[in-house]
Coordinates of C-alpha atoms and ligand atoms in Angstrom, one line a residue:
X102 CA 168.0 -42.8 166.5
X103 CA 168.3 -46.1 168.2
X104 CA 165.6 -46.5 171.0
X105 CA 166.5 -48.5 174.2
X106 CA 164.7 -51.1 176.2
X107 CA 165.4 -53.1 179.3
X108 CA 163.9 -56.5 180.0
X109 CA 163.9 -58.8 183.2
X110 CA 163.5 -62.6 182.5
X111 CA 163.0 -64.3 185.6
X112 CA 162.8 -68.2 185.9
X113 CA 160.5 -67.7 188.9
X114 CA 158.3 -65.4 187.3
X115 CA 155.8 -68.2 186.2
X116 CA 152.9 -67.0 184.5
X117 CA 152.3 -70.8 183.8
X118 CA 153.0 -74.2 181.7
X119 CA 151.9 -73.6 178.2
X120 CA 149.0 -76.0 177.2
X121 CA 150.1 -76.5 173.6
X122 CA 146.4 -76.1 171.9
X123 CA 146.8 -72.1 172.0
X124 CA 148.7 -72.8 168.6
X125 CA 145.4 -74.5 167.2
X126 CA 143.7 -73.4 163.7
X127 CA 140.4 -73.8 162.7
X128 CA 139.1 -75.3 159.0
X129 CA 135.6 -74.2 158.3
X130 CA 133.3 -75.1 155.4
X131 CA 133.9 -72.1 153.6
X132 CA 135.3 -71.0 150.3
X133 CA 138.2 -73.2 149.4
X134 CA 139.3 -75.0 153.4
X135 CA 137.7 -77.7 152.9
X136 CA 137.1 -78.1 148.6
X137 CA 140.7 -77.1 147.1
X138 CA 142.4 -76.9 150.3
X139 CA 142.9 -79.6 152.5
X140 CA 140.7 -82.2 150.0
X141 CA 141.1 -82.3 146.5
X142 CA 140.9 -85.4 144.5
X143 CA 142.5 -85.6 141.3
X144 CA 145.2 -83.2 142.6
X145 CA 148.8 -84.5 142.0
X146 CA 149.3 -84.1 145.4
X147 CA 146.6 -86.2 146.6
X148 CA 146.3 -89.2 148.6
X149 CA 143.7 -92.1 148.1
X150 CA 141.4 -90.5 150.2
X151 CA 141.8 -87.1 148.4
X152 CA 144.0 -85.0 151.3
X153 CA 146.5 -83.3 149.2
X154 CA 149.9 -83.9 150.7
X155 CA 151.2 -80.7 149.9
X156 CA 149.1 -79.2 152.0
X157 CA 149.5 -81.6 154.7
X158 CA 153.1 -81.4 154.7
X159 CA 152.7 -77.9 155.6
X160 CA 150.2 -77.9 158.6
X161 CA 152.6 -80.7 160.0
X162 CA 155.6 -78.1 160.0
X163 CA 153.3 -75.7 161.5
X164 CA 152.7 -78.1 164.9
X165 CA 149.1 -77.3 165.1
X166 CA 147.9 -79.2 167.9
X167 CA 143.8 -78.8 167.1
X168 CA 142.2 -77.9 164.6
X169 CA 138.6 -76.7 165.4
X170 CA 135.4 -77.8 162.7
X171 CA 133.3 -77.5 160.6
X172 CA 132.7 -74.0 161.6
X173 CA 132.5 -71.3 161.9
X174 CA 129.2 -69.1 161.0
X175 CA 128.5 -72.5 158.5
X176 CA 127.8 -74.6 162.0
X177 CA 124.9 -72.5 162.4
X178 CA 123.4 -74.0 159.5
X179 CA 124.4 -78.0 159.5
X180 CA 123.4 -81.1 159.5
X181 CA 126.2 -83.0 160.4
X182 CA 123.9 -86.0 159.3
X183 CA 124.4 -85.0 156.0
X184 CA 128.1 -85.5 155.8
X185 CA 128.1 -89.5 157.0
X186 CA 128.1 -92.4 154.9
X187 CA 127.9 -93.3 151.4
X188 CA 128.9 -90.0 149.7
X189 CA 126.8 -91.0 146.6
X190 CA 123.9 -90.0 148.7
X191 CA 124.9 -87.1 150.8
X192 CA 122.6 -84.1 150.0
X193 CA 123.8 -80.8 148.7
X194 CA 122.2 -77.9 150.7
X195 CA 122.4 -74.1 150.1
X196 CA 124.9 -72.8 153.4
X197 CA 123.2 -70.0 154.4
X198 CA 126.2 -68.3 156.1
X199 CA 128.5 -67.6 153.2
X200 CA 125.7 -68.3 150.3
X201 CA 127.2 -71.2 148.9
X202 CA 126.4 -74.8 147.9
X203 CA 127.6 -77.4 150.4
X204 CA 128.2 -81.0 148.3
X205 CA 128.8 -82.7 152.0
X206 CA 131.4 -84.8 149.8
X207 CA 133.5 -84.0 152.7
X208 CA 132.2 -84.5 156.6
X209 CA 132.8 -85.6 160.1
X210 CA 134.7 -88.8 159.3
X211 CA 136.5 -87.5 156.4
X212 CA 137.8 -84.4 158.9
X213 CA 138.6 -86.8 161.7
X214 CA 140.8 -88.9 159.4
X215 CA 142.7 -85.8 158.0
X216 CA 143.1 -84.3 161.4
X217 CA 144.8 -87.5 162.4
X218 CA 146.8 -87.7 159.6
X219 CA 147.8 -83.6 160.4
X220 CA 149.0 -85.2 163.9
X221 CA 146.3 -82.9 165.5
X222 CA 143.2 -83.6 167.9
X223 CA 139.8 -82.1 166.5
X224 CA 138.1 -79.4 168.2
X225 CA 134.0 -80.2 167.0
X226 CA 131.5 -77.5 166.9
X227 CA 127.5 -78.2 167.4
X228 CA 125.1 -76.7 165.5
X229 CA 123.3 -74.6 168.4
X230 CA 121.2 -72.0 166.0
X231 CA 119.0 -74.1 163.7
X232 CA 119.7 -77.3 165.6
X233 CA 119.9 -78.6 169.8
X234 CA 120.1 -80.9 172.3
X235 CA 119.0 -84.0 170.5
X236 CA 121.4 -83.4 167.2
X237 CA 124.1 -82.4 169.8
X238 CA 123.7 -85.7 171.9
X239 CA 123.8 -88.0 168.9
X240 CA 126.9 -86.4 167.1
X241 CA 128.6 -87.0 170.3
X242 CA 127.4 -90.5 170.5
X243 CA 128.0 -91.0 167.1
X244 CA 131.4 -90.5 167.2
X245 CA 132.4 -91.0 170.9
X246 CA 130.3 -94.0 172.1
X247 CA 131.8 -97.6 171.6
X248 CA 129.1 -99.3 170.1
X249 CA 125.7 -100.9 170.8
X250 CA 123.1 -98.1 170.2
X251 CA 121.7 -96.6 167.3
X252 CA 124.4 -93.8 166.3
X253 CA 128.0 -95.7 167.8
X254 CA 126.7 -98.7 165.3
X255 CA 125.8 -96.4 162.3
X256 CA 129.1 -94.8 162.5
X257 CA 130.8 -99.0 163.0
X258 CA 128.9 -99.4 159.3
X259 CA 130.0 -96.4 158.0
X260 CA 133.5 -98.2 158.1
X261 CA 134.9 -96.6 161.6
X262 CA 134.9 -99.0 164.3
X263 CA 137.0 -97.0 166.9
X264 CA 135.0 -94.7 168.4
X265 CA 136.7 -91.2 167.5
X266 CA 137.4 -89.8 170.9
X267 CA 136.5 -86.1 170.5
X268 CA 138.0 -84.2 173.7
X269 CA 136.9 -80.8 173.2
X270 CA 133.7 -79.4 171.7
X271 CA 132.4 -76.1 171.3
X272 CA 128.4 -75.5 172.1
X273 CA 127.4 -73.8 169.0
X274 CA 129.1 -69.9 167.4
X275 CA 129.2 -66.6 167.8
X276 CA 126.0 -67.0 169.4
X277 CA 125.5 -63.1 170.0
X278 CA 126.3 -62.2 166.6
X279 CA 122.6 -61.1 164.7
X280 CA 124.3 -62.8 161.2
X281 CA 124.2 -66.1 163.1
X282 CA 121.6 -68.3 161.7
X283 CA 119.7 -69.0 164.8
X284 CA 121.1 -65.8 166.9
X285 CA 119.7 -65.9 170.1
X286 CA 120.1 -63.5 173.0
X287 CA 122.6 -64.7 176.1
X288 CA 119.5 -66.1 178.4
X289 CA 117.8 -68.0 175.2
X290 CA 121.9 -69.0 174.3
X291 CA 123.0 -70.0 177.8
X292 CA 119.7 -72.2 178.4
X293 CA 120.3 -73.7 175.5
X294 CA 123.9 -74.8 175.8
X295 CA 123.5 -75.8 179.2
X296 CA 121.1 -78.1 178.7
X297 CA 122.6 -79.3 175.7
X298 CA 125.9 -79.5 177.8
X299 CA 124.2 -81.8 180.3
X300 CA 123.2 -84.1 178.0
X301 CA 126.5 -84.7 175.8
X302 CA 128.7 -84.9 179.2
X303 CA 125.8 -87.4 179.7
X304 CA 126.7 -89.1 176.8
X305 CA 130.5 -89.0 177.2
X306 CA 131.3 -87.5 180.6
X307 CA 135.3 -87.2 179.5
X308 CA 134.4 -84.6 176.8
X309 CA 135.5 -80.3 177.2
X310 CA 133.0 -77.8 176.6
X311 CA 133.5 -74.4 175.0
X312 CA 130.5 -71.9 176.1
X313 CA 129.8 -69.1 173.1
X314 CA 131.2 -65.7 174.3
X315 CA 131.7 -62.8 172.2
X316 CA 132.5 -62.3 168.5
X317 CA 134.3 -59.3 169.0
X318 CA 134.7 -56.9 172.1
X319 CA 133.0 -53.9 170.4
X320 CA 129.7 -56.1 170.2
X321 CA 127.2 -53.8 171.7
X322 CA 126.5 -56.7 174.4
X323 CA 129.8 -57.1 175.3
X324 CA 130.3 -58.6 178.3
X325 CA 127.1 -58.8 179.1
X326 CA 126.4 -61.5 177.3
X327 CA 128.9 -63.5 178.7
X328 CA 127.5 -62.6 182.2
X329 CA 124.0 -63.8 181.1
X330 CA 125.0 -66.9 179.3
X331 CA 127.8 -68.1 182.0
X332 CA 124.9 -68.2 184.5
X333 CA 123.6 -71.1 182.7
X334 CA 126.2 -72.6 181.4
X335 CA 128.7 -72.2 184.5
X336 CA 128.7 -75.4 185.9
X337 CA 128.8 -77.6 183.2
X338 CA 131.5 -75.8 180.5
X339 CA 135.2 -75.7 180.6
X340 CA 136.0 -72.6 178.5
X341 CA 134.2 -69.1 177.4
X342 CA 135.2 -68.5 173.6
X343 CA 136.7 -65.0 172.3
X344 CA 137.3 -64.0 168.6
X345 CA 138.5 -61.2 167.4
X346 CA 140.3 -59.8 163.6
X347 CA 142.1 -57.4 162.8
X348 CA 143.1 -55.3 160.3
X349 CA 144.4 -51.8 158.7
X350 CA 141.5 -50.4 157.1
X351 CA 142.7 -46.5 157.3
X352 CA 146.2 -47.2 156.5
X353 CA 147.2 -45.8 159.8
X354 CA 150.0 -48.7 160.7
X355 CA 151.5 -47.5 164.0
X356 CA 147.8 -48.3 165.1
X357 CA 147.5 -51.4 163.3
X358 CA 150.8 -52.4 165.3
X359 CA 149.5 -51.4 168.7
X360 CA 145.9 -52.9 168.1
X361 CA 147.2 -56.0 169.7
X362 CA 146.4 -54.2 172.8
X363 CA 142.8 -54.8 172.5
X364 CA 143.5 -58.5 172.7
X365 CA 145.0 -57.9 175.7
X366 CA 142.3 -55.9 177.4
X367 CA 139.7 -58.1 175.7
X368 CA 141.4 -60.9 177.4
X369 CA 141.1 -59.3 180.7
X370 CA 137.4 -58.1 180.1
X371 CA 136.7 -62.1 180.1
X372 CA 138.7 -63.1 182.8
X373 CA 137.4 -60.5 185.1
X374 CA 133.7 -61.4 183.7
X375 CA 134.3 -65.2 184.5
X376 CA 135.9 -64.3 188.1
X377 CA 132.4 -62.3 188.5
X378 CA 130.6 -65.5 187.5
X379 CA 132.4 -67.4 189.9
X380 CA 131.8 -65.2 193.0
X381 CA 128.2 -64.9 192.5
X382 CA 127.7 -68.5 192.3
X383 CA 130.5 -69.0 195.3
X384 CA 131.9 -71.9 193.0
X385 CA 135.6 -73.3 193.5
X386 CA 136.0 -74.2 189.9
X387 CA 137.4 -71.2 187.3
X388 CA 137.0 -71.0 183.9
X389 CA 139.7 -71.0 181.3
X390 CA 139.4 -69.0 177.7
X391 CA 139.2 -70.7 174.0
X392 CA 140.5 -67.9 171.7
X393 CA 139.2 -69.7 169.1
X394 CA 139.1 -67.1 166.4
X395 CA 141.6 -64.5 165.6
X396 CA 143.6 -63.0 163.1
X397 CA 144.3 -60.4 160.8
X398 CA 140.8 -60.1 158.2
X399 CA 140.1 -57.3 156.0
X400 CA 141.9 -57.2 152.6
X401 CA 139.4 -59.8 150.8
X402 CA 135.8 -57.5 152.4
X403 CA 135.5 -55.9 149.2
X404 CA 136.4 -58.8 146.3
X405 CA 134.1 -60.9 148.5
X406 CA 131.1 -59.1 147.5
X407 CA 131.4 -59.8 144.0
X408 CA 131.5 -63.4 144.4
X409 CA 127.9 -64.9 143.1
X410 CA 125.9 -66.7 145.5
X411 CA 125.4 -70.4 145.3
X412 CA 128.5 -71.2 144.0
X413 CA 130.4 -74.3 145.5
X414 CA 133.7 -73.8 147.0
X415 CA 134.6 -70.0 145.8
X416 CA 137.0 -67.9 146.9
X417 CA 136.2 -66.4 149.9
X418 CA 138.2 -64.6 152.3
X419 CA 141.3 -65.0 150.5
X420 CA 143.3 -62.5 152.1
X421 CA 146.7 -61.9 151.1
X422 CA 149.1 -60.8 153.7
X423 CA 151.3 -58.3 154.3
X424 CA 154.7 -58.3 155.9
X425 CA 152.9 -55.6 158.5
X426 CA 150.1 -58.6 159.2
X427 CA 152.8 -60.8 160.0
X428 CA 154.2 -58.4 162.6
X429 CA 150.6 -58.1 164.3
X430 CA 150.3 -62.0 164.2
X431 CA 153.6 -62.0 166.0
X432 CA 152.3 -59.7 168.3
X433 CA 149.5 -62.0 168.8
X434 CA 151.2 -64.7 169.7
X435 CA 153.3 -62.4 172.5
X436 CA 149.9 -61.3 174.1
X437 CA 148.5 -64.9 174.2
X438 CA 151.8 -66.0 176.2
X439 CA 151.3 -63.5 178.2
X440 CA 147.9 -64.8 179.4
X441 CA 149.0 -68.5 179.4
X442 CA 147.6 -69.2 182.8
X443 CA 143.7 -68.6 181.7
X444 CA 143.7 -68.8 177.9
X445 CA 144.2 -72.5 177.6
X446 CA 143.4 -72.9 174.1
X447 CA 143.6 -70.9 170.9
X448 CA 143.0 -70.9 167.3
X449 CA 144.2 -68.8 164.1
X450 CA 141.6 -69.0 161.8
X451 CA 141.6 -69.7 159.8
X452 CA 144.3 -73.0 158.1
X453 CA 144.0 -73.3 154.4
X454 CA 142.8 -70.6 152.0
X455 CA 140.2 -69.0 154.3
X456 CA 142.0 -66.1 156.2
X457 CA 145.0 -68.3 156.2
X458 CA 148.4 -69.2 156.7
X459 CA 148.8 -71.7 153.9
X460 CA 147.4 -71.2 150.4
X461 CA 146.5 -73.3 147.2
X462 CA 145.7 -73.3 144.2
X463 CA 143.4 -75.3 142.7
X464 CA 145.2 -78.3 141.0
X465 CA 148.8 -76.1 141.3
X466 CA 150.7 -75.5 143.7
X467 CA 150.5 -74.5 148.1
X468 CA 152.5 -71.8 149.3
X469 CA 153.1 -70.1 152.7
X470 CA 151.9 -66.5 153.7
X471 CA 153.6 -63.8 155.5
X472 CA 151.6 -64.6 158.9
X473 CA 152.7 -68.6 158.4
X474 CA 156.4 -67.5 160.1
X475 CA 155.7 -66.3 163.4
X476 CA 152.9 -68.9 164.0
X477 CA 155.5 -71.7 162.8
X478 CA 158.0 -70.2 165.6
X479 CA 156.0 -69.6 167.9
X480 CA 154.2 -73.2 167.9
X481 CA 158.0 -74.8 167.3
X482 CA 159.5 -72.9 170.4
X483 CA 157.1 -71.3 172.6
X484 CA 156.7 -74.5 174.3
X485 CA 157.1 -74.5 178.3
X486 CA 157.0 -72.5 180.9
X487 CA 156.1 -68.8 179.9
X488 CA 157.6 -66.3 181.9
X489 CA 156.1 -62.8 183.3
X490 CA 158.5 -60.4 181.3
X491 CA 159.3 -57.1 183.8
X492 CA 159.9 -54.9 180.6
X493 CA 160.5 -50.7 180.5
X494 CA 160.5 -49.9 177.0
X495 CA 159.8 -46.3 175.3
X496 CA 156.3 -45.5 174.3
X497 CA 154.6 -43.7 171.3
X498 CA 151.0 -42.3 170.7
X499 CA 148.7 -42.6 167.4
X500 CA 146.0 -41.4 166.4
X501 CA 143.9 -44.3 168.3
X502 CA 146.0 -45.5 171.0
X503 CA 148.3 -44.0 174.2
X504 CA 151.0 -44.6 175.5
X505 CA 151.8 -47.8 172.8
X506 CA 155.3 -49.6 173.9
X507 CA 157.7 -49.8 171.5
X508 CA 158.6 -53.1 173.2
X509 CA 156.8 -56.5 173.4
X510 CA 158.2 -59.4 174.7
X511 CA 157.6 -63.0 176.1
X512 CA 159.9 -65.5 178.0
X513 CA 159.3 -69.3 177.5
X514 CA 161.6 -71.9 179.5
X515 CA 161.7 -75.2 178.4
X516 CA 162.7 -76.6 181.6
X517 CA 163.7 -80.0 180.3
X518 CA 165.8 -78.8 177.1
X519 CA 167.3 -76.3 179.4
X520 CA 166.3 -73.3 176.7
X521 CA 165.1 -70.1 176.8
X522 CA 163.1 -68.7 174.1
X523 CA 162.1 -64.8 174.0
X524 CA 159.9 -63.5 171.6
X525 CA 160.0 -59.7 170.9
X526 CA 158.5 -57.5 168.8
X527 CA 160.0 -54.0 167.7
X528 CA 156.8 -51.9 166.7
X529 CA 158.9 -48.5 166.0
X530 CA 157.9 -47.8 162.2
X531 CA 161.5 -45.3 162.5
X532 CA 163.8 -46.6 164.7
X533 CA 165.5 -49.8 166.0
X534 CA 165.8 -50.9 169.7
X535 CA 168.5 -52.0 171.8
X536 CA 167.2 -54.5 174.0
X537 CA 169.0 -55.2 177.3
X538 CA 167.2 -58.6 178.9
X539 CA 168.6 -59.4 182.5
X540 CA 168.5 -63.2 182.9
X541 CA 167.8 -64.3 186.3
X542 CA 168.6 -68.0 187.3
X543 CA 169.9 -68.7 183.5
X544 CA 173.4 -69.0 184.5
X545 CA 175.5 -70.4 181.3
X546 CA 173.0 -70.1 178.8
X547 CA 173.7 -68.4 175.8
X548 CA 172.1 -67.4 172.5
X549 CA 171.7 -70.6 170.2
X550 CA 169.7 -68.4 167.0
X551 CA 168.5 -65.5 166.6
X552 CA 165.5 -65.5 163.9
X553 CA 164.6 -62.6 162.8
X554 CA 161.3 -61.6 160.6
X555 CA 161.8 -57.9 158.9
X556 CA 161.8 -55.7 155.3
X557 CA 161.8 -52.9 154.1
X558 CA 158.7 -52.9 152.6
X559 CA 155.5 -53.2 155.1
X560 CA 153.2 -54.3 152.2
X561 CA 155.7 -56.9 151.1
X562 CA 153.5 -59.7 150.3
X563 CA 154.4 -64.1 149.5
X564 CA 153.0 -65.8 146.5
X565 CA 153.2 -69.0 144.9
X566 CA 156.3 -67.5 143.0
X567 CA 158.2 -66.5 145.6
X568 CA 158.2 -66.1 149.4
X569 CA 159.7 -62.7 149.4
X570 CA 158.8 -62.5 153.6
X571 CA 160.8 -65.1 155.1
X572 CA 162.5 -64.8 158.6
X573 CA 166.6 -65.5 158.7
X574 CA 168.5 -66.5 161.6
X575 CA 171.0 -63.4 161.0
X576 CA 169.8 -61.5 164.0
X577 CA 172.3 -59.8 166.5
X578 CA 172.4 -60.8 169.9
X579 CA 174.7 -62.2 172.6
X580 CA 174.4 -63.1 176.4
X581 CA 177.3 -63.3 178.8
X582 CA 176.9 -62.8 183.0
X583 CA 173.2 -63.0 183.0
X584 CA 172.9 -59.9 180.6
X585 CA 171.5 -60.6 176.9
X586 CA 172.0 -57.7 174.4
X587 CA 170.1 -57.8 171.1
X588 CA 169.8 -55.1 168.5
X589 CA 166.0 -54.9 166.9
X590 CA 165.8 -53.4 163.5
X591 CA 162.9 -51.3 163.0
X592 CA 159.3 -53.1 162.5
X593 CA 161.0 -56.4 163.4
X594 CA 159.8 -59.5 165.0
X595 CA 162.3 -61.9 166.9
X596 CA 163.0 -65.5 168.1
X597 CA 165.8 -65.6 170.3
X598 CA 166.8 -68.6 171.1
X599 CA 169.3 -69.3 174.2
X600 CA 170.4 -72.8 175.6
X601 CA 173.1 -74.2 177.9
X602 CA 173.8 -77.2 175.9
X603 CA 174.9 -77.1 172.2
X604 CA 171.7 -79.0 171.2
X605 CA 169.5 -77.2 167.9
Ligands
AHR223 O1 136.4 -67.2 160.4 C1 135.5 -66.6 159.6 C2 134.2 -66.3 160.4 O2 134.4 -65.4 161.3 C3 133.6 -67.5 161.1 O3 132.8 -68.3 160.4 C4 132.8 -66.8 162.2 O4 132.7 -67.5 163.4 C5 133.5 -65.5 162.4 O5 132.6 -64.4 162.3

């Protein structure tokens, strides 16, 4: 049976301007990101400096805009001390988080010059659980201050003379979370951060801050903690964080499919909690959101346990996705569009190995995984102005979730190109849908490509052999009058590309 949908598309339906960074990743020290991933000397593929360009060529392609560091659970744990200068006498130090020898071969420098060189702007976390204010101030002096005191001249003799002009920073990690080394509850957290915030806007008073919120909304202080912690931190932050993973533990996929909906209501839970914040402390500024975490993450849980401790660089959280991930990471993507206006900033995490788009191996070869398509498109075209979709689409229960649409869709108007992208997402497991979009102030546009990512097989898997899940620009669609029609295969994920010129 073929289902059918309607659409409005509006150009005066602004939900707002996209700020590019919600297509950021995030490369932690853990398993093979940093050691095998993005640095490997001796590789073929490697540069002078040890970046393997295979891997680089990829992030390019990808767009990522920032790329937040050097964790992560690890931050909890580090002295960013010990990855400056001379590498010959960096320390190696057991990383409490994932159990694992840190070499510190690799460290702030070494990630500033390969985010540069990924055409990306680093996101830098502080180590708020073992460390504070004092380690905090001088990282941020270290690399943001010109010169002419104690850390801006170390970091002029470790070779970088330019300061490095970190924008955004994030005050510590999953604060909240009892795994964090250094877990503290949100009145320790949010004194804490707001004192260390003080002091590094003191230092650099240009910088962003990220406040800790959440690890996941089922945390049993969810949003409380945020509510405690934003107290403190309030006045001095620019963002709350959120993170949350997914993933299809009982097998039950028309669930897995719909679970993007908890994103969307986790999203709200913040915005609402921030708004709280606001009134109570009758302020005229509002917070924005740093979804700084999120993805799909289960498939590695169990392999990960057999991994021995104090190893360096093993493979942790090597997930290998599924064609059905891809179609929730699409569906990620949608409900981040759709909250545009407050969630300013965004990260899949992980980048290379860890949770990731892009895989290596070790002295071979880097390949792309199911979830690297509709993060490319996405970052390549959901540029602009996104636009509030009116949408009535069928629904369906399962065994978890109500009233699921079929449908999910996002407008983005690139004003000065004078395109239209709309993203959709076809969650029916049975059927395909008939989409009718009305286009509303797009007089003369119509459909440039139509990309679409499906198969057959929901398990379908990439490898370095072969990347058997690959979108094609096959799909059917066509727009005449202000009406686009476009037929949506069943489990299907779409780009839909309309322009009025006959540029790509
Ligand atoms: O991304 C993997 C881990 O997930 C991060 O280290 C931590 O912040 C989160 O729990």
């Amino acid at each position: 049976m073929t289902l059918e949908a309607r659409m409005t598309l509006d150009r005066e339906y602004r939900i707002a301007e996209i700020d590019k960074r919600i297509y950021g990743s995030f490369i932690e020290h853990l398993g093979r990101a940093v050691y095998g991933g993005i640095y490997e000397p001796g590789h073929p593929e490697a540069d002078a400096r040890g970046f393997r360009q295979d891997v680089l060529r990829l992030v390019r392609e990808l767009g990522v805009p920032i790329v937040r560091y050097p964790g992560g659970n690890f931050v909890s744990g580090y002295n960013w001390e010990d990855g400056v200068g001379p590498k010959e006498q960096r320390p190696r130090r057991l990383d409490l988080a994932w159990r694992t020898v840190e070499t510190n071969e690799f460290g702030t420098n070494e990630f500033i010059e390969w985010v540069r060189a990924a055409g990306a702007e680093p996101m830098m976390a502080v180590n708020l659980g073992t460390r504070g204010i004092d380690e905090a101030r001088n990282l941020v002096e270290y690399c943001n201050h010109p010169g002419g005191s104690y850390w801006s001249d170390l970091r002029r003799k470790h070779g970088y003379e330019q300061p490095h002009n970190i924008k955004v920073w994030c005050l510590g990690n999953e604060m909240d979370g009892p795994w964090q080394i250094g877990h503290k509850t949100a009145a320790e957290y949010g004194r804490l951060a707001q004192e260390t915030a003080k002091a590094m806007k003191w230092v650099d008073p240009t910088i962003e801050l990220v406040s800790c919120g959440s690890s996941h909304p089922n945390m049993p202080t969810f949003p409380e903690y945020e509510a405690v912690s934003l107290e403190f931190t309030y006045d001095y932050v620019d963002y709350v964080s959120l993170h949350q993973y997914f993933g299809n533990r009982s097998g039950d996929t028309a669930s897995f499919l719909a679970s993007t909906l908890e994103m969307d209501h986790f999203i709200r839970t913040v915005k609402a909690t921030c708004d709280y914040v606001k009134a109570k402390k009758r302020s005229k500024k509002t917070l924005n959101l740093s979804f700084d975490e999120w993805n799909v993450w289960f498939h590695s849980n169990e392999q990960d346990k057999q991994i021995e401790p104090w190893s360096i660089a093993p493979p942790l959280l090597e997930d290998i996705y599924t064609f059905e991930d891809a179609l929730v990471v699409g569906g990620i993507l949608i409900t981040l569009l759709r909250h545009s206006d407050r969630v300013r900033m965004a990260c899949l995490a992980q980048l290379v190995n860890v949770i990731a788009p892009i895989m290596t191996e070790n002295g071979g070869r880097a390949w792309r995984q199911t979830i690297y398509w509709p993060f490319l498109y996405a970052s390549r075209y959901g540029r602009g102005v996104a636009l509030q979709p009116v949408i009535d689409s069928p629904k369906y229960d399962t065994s978890e979730y109500t009233d699921v649409p079929v449908l999910e869709g996002i407008g983005v108007h690139d004003e000065e190109r004078e395109q239209l992208t709309l993203f959709a997402l076809n969650r029916s497991l049975t059927d395909p849908v008939t989409l009718r979009c009305a286009l509303r102030g797009f007089e003369g546009y119509r459909v440039l490509e139509h990309i679409v990512l499906e198969h057959d097989d929901l398990k379908a898997v990439n490898g370095p052999d072969g990347e058997r899940v690959k979108p094609h620009a096959g799909g059917r669609s066509q727009a005449a009058d202000g009406l686009l029609e476009a037929e949506l295969p069943k489990h299907s994920w779409h780009v839909i590309r309309l322009g009025k010129r006959n540029e790509p």
